PDB file of C-alpha atoms in Angstrom:
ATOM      1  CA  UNK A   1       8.177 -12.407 113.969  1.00  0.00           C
ATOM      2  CA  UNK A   2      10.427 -14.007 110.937  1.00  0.00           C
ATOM      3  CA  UNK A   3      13.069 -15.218 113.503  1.00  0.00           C
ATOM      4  CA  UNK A   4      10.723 -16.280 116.066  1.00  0.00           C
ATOM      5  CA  UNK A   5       8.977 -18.252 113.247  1.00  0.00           C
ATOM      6  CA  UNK A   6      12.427 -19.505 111.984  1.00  0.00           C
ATOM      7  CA  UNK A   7      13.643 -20.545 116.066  1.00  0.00           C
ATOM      8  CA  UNK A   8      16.176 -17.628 115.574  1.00  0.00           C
ATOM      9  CA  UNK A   9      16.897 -16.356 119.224  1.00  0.00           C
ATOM     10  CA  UNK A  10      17.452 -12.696 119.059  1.00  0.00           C
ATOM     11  CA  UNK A  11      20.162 -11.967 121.398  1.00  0.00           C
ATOM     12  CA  UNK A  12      20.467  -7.924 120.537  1.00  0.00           C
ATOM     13  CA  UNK A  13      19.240  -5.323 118.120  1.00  0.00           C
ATOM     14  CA  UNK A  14      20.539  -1.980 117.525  1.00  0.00           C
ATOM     15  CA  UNK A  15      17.802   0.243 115.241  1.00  0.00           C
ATOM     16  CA  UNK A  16      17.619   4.097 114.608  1.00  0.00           C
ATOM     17  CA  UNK A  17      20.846   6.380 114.861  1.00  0.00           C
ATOM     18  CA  UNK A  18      22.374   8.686 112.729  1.00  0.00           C
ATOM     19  CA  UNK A  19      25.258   6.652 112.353  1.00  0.00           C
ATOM     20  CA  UNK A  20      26.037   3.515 109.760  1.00  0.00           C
ATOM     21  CA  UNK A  21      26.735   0.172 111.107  1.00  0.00           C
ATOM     22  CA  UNK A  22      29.034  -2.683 109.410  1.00  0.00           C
ATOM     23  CA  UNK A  23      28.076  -5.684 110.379  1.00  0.00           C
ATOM     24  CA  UNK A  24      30.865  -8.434 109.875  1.00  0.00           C
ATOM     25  CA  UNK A  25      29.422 -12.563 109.991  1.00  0.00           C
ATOM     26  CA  UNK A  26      30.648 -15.689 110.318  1.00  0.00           C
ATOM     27  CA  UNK A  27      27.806 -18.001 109.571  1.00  0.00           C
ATOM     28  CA  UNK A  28      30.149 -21.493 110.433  1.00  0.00           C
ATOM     29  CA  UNK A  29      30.016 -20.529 113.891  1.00  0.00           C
ATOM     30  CA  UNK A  30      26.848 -18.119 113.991  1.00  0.00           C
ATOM     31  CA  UNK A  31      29.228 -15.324 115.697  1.00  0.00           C
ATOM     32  CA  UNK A  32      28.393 -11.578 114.637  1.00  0.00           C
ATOM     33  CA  UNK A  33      29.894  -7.950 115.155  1.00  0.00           C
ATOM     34  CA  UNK A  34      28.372  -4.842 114.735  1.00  0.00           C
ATOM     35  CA  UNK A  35      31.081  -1.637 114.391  1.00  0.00           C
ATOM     36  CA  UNK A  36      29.177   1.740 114.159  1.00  0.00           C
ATOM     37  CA  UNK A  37      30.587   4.162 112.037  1.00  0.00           C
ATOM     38  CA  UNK A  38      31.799   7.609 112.367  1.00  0.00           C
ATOM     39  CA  UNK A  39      29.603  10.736 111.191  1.00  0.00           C
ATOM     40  CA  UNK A  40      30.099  11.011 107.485  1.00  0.00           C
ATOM     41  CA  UNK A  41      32.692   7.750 107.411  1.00  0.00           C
ATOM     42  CA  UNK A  42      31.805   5.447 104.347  1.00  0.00           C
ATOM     43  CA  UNK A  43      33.132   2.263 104.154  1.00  0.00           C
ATOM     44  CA  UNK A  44      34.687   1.129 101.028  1.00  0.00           C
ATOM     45  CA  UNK A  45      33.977  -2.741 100.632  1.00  0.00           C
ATOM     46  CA  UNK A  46      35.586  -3.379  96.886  1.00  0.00           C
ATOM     47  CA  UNK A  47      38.605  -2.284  98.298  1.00  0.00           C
ATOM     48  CA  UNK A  48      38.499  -4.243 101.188  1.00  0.00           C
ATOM     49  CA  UNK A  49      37.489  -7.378  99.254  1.00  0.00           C
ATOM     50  CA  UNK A  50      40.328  -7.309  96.662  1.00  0.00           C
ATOM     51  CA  UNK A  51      42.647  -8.434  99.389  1.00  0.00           C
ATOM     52  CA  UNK A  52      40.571 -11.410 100.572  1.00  0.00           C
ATOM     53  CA  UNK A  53      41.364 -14.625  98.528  1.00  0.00           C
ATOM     54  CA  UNK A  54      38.331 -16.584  97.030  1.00  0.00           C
ATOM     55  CA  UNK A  55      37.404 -19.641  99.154  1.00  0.00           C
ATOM     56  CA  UNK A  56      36.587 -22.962  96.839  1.00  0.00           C
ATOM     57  CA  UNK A  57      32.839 -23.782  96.336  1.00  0.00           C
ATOM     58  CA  UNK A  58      32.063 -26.418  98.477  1.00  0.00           C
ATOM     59  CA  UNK A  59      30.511 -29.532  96.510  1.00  0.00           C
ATOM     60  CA  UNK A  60      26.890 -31.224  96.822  1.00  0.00           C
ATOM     61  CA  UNK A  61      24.643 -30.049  99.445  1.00  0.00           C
ATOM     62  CA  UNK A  62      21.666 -28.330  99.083  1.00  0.00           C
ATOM     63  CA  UNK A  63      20.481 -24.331  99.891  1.00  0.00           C
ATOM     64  CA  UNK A  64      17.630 -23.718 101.179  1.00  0.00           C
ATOM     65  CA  UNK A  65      16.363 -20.190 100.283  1.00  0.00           C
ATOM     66  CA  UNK A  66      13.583 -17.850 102.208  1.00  0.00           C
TER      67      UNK A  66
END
C-alpha cells in the first residue's frame, strides 16, 4: 500500500525462503539487483566497503524523509 500511495510501480517481489538476499541499488537510475545467497553464506559488507572510495556530498538541495 506504501508504494502504491507513493506512485512506486512494483515491478517484482521475492518474500519467504530460507536463503538471504543482497540487494545492490543505484538510486540515479532507479536500477536494482537482488543476488540470493548460499545456505549458511554471510556477507561481509565492512570489508567490502573499505575498498569503495567516498563520493563528495553533493551541495544544496533538499531531502525529503518518510
Amino acid at each position: 500500500r506504501f508504494l502504491q500511495a507513493e506512485g512506486i510501480v512494483l515491478a517484482s517481489s521475492s518474500l519467504r525462503g530460507d536463503r538471504g538476499r543482497r540487494i545492490q541499488f543505484w538510486p540515479a537510475s532507479g536500477r536494482a539487483r537482488q543476488t540470493l545467497l548460499g545456505a549458511g553464506q554471510n556477507v561481509d559488507l565492512r570489508a567490502e566497503l573499505q575498498n569503495v572510495p567516498p563520493k563528495p556530498l553533493p551541495s544544496g538541495g533538499t531531502v525529503e524523509l518518510f
